[in-house]
Coordinates of C-alpha atoms and ligand atoms in Angstrom, one line a residue:
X4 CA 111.4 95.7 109.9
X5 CA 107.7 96.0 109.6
X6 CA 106.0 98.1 107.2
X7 CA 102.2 98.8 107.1
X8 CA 99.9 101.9 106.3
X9 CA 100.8 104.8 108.9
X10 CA 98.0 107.0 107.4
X11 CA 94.8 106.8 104.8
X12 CA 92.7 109.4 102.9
X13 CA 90.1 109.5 100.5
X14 CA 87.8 111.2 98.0
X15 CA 84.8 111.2 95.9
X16 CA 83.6 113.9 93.8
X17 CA 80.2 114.9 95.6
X18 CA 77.5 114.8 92.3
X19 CA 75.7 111.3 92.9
X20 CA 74.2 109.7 89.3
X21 CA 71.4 106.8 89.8
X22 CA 70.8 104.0 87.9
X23 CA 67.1 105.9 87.5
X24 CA 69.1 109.1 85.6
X25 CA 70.5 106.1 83.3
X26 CA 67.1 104.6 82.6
X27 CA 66.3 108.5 81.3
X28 CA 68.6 107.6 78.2
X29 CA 69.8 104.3 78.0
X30 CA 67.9 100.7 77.6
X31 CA 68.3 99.3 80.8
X32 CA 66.8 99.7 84.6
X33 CA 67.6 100.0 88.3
X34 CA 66.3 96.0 88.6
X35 CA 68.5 95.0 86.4
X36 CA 71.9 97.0 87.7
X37 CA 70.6 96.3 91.3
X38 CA 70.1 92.6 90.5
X39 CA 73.4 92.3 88.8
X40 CA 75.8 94.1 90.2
X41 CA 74.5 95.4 93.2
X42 CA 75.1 99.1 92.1
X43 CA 72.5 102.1 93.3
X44 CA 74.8 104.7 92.4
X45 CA 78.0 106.2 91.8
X46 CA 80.1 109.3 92.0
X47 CA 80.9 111.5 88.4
X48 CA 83.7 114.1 88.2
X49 CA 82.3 117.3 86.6
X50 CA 84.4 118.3 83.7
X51 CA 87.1 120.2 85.1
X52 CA 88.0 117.5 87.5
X53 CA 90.3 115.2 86.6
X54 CA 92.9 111.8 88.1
X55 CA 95.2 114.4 89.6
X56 CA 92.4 116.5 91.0
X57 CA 90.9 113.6 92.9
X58 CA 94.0 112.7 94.0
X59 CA 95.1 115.7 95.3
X60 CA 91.9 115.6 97.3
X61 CA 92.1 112.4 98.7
X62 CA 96.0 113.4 100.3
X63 CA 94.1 116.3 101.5
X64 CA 91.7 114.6 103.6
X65 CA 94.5 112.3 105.2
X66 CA 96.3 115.6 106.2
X67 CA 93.1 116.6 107.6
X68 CA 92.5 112.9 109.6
X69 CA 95.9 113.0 110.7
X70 CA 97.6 116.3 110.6
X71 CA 100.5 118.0 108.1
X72 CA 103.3 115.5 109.8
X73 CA 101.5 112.4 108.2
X74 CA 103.5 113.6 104.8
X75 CA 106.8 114.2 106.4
X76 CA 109.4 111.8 105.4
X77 CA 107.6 110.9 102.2
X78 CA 109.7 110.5 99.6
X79 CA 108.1 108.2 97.1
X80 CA 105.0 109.1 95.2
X81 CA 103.0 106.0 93.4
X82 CA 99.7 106.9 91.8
X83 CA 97.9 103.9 90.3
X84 CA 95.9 104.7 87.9
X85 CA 94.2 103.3 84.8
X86 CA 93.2 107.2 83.8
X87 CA 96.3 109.4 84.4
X88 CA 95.3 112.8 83.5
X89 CA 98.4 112.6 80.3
X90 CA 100.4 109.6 79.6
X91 CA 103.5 111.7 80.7
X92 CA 103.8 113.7 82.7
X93 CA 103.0 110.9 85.6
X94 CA 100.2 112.2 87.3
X95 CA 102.4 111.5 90.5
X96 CA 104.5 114.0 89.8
X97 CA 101.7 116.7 90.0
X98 CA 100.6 115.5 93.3
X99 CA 104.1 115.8 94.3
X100 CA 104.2 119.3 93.0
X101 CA 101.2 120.4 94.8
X102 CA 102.3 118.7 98.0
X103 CA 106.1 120.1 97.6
X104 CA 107.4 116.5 98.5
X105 CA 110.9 115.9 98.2
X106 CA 110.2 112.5 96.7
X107 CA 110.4 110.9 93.4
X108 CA 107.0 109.5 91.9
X109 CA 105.8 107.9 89.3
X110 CA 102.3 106.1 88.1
X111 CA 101.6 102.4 88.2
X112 CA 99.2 100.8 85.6
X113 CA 97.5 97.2 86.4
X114 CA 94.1 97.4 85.8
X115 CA 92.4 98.2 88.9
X116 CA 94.5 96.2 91.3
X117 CA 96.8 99.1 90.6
X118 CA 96.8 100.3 94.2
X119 CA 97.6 96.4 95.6
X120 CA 100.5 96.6 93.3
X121 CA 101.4 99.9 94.5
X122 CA 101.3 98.5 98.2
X123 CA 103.6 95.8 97.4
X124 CA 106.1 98.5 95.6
X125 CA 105.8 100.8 98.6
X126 CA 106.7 97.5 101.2
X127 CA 109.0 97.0 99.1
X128 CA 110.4 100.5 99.0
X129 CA 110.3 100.8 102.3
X130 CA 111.5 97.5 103.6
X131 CA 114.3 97.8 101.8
X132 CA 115.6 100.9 103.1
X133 CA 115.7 102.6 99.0
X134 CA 112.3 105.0 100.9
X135 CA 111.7 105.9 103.9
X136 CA 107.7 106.8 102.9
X137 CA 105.7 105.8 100.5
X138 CA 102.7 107.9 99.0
X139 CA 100.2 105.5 97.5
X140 CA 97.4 106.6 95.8
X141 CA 94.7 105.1 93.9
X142 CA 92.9 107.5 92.0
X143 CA 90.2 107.5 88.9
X144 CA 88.5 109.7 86.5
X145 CA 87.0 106.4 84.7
X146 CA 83.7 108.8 84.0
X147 CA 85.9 110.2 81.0
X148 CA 86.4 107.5 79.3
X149 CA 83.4 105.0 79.0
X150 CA 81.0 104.7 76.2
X151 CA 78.1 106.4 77.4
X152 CA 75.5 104.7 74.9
X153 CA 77.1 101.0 75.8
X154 CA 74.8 99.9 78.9
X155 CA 76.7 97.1 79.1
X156 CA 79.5 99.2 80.8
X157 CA 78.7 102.9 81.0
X158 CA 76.9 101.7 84.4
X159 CA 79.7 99.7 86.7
X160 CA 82.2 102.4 86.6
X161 CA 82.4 105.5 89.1
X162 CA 85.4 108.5 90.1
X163 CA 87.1 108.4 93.9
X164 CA 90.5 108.6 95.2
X165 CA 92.3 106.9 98.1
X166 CA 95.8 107.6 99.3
X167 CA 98.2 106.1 101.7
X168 CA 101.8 106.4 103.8
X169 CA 103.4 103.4 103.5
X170 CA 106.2 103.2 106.7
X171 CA 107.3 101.7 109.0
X172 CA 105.0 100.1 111.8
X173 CA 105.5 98.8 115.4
X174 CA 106.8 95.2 115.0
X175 CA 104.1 92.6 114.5
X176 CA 102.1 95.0 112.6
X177 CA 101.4 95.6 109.0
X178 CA 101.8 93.7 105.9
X179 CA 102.2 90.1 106.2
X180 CA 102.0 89.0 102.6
X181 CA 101.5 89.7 98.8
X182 CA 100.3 88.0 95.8
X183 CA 100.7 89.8 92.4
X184 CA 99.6 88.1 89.2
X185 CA 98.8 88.4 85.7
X186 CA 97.3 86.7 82.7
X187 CA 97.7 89.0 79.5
X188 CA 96.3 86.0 77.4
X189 CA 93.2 88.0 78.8
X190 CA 94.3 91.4 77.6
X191 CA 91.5 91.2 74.8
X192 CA 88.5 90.9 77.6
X193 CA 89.2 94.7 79.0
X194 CA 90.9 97.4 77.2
X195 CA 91.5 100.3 76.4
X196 CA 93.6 101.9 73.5
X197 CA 96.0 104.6 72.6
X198 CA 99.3 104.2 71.1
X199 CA 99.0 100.7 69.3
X200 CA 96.0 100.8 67.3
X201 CA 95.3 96.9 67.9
X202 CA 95.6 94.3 70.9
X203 CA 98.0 91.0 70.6
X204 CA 95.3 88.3 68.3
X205 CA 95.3 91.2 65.4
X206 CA 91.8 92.7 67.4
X207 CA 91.2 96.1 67.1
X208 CA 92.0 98.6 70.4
X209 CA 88.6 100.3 71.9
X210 CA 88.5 104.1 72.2
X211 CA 86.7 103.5 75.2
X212 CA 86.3 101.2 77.6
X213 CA 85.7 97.4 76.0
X214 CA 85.0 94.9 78.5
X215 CA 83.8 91.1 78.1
X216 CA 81.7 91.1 81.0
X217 CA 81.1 87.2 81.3
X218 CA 84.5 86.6 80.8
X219 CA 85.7 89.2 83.6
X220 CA 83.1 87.5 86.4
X221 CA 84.5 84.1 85.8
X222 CA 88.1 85.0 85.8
X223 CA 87.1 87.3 88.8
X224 CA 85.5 84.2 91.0
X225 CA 88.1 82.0 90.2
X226 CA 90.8 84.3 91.0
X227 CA 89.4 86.3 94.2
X228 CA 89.6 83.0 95.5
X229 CA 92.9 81.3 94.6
X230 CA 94.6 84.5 95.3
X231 CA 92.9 85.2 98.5
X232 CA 94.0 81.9 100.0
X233 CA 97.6 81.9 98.5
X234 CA 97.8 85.3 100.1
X235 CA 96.4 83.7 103.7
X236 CA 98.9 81.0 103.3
X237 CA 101.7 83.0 102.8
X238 CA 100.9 85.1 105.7
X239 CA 101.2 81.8 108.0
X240 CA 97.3 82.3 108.6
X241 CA 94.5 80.7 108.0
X242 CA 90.8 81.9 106.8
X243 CA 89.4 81.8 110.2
X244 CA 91.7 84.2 111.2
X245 CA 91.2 86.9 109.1
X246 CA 88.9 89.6 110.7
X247 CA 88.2 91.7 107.8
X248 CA 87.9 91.4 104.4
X249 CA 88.2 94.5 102.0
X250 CA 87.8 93.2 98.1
X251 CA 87.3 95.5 95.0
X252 CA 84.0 97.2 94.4
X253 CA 83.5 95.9 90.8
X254 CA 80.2 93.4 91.6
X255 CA 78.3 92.7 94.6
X256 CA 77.7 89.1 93.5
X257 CA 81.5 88.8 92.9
X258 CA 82.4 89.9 96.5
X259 CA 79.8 87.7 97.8
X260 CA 80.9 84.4 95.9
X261 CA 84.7 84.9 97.2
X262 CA 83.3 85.7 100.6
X263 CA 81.1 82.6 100.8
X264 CA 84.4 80.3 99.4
X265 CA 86.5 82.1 101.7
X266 CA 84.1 80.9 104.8
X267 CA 84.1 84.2 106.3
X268 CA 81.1 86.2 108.1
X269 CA 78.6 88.6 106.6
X270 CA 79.3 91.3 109.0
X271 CA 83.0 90.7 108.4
X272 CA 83.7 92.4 104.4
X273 CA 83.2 95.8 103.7
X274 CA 81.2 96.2 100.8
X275 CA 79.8 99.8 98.8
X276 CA 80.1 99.0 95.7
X277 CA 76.3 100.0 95.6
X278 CA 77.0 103.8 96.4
X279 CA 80.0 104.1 94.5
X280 CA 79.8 101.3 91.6
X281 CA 83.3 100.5 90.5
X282 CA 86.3 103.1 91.1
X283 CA 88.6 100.9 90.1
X284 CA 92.2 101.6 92.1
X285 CA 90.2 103.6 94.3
X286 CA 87.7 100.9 95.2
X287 CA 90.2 99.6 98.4
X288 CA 91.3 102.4 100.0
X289 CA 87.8 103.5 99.7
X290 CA 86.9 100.7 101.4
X291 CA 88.9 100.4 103.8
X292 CA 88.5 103.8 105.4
X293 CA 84.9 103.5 105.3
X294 CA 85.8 100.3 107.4
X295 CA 87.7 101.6 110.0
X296 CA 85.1 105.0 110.1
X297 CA 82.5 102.7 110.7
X298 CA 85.2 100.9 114.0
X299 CA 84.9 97.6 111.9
X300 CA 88.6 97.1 112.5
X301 CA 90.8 96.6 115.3
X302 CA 94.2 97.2 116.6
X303 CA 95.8 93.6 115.6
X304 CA 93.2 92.2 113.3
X305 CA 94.2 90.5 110.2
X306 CA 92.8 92.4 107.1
X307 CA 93.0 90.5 103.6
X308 CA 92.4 92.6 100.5
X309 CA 91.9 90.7 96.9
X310 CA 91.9 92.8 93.4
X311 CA 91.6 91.6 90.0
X312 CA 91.3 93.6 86.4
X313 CA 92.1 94.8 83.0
X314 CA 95.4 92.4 82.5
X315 CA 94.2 90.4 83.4
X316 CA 96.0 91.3 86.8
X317 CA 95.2 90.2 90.4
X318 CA 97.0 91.0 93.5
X319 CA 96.2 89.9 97.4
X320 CA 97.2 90.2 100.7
X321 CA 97.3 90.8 104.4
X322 CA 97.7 93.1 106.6
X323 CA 98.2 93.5 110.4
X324 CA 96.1 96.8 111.5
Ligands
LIG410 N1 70.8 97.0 81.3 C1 70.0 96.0 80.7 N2 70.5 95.0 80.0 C2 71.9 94.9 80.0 C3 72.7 95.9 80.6 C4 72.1 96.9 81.3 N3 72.9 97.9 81.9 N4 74.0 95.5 80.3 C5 74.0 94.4 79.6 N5 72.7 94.0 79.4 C6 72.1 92.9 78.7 C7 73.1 92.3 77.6 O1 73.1 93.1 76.5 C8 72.7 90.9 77.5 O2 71.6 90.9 76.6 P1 71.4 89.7 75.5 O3 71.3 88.5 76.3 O4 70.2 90.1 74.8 O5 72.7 89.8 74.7 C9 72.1 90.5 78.8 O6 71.9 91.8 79.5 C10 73.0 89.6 79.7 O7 74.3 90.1 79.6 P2 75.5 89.4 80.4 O8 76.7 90.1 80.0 O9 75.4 88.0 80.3 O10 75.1 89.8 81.9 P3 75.8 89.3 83.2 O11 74.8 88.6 84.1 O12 77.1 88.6 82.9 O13 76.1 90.7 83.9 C11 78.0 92.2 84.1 C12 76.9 91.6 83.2 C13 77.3 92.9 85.3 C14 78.9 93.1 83.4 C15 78.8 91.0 84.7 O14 79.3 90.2 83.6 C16 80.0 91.5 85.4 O15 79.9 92.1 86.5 N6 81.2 91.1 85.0 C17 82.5 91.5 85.7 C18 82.8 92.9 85.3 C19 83.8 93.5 86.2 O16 83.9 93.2 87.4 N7 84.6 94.4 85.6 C20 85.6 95.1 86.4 C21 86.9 94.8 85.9 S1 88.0 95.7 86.9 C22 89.0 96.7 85.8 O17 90.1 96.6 85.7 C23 88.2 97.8 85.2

């Protein structure tokens, strides 16, 4: 059986914040965003808005793009998310709610390759007959939680939501491949805390977003890579014949460097990481629908998408559109 993405929908909150309204009360610039992470801007939930909200929104507009059938059959929620709007209930289950799905749901926490990993849970659902459809949403309120006074990460982060059916395809479509992996020996580099009021090394848990920043880029370049081709492989493909390349949003110059490694065109990745700076499970699904707005992808190309994050996690893989 083949299983692929029957349906896509997104969201982000409409209030735009500049790098130039962070220059108004934080030491930094636009230069220096711009110059090293290639963000202009990015979307901010206003305060009553939260994960479930955008969410919610984003299934909204794939009802609108492709009518009230797109949800019928779905019986499997995911929402990854690294900001569920409680720890329990599972923000999934409020989607479900709102939606009246007959389906079961739950969240999915990986960093922000949370939505790859819900992908590979939804194949997997699917393929092997436990669902029939598979809701998978990436959403993000990672506004709420960042340090506004830290400048070294109050600026990458922004709020969206994509969301996807997961089903069954024609044969020769749809996924081809997945790569999931993690390295928690990295846990320290990005976190966030709760419950246990200290990491694994005895270091003390953030109250908001902590991130190593130099750490993240090189585990990021080194893994966008490794997992991008292992994904390729296991697909039976090679780079040259993937037509499109959707990455996470996190860093322009990130996306670049596994671009220029994987040998693939300029006008073949999709990248917005400057209007939307990074939305974390969203970033993908955001991506990808801007892609195929924009008739950058075709019926049979090869898509590859790579993740990596707070884990450290990566996941990778390809699809047949
Ligand atoms: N404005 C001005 N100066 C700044 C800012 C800012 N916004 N942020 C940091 N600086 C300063 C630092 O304080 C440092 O100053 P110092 O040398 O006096 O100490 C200097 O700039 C250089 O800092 P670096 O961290 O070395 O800068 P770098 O070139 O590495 O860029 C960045 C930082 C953009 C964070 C980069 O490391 C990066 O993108 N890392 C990957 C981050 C990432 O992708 N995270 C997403 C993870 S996904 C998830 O799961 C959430």
């Amino acid at each position: 059986m083949s299983v692929g993405i029957l349906a896509l929908g997104t969201y982000a909150p409409p209030k735009v914040m500049t790098n130039h309204d962070f220059e108004k009360f934080l030491d930094t610039t636009d230069e220096w965003i711009t110059s090293r992470t290639g963000i202009k801007e990015r979307r901010i939930a206003d305060e009553h808005e939260f994960t479930s909200d955008l969410a919610i929104r984003a299934v909204e507009n794939l009802v609108a793009r492709y009518g009230e059938g797109a949800l019928e059959g779905v019986d499997l929620v995911i929402v990854a998310t690294n900001t569920p709007d409680a720890l329990f209930p599972a923000t999934a289950a409020l989607v479900q709610d709102h939606f009246k799905l007959n389906a079961g749901a739950y969240d999915l926490l990986a960093g922000c390759p949370g939505w790859g990993y819900a992908l590979a849970q939804a194949y997997g659902m699917v393929h092997s007959g436990v669902c029939k459809k598979v809701l998978a949403v990436g959403a993000e309120a990672l506004t709420k939680i960042i340090n506004w006074q830290d400048r070294s990460t109050a600026v990458l982060f922004g709020d969206g939501a994509g969301a996807a059916v997961v089903g069954q395809v024609p044969e020769g479509y749809g996924f081809k491949s997945f790569v999931l992996g993690a390295d928690g020996s990295g846990a320290k580099e990005l976190a966030l805390g709760c419950l246990n009021p200290r990491l694994p090394g005895d270091l003390p848990m953030p109250k908001t977003v902590y991130m190593n920043g130099r750490e993240v880029f090189k585990f990021a370049v080194r893994v966008m890579n490794e997992a991008s081709l292992e994904a390729i492989q296991k697909a039976g493909l090679t780079p040259e014949q993937i037509k499109f390349f959707v990455p996470h949003q996190a860093n322009a110059r990130i996306i670049e460097s596994a671009r220029e490694r994987l040998g693939l065109p300029v006008g073949q990745v999709w990248v917005n990481v400057d209007r939307y700076g990074n939305t974390s499970t969203a970033s993908m699904p955001i991506a990808l629908q801007e892609a195929l707005d924009a008739g950058q992808i075709h019926d049979g190309d090869h898509i590859l998408f790579v993740t990596f994050g707070a884990g450290l996690t990566w996941a990778a893989s390809v699809l047949t559109w």
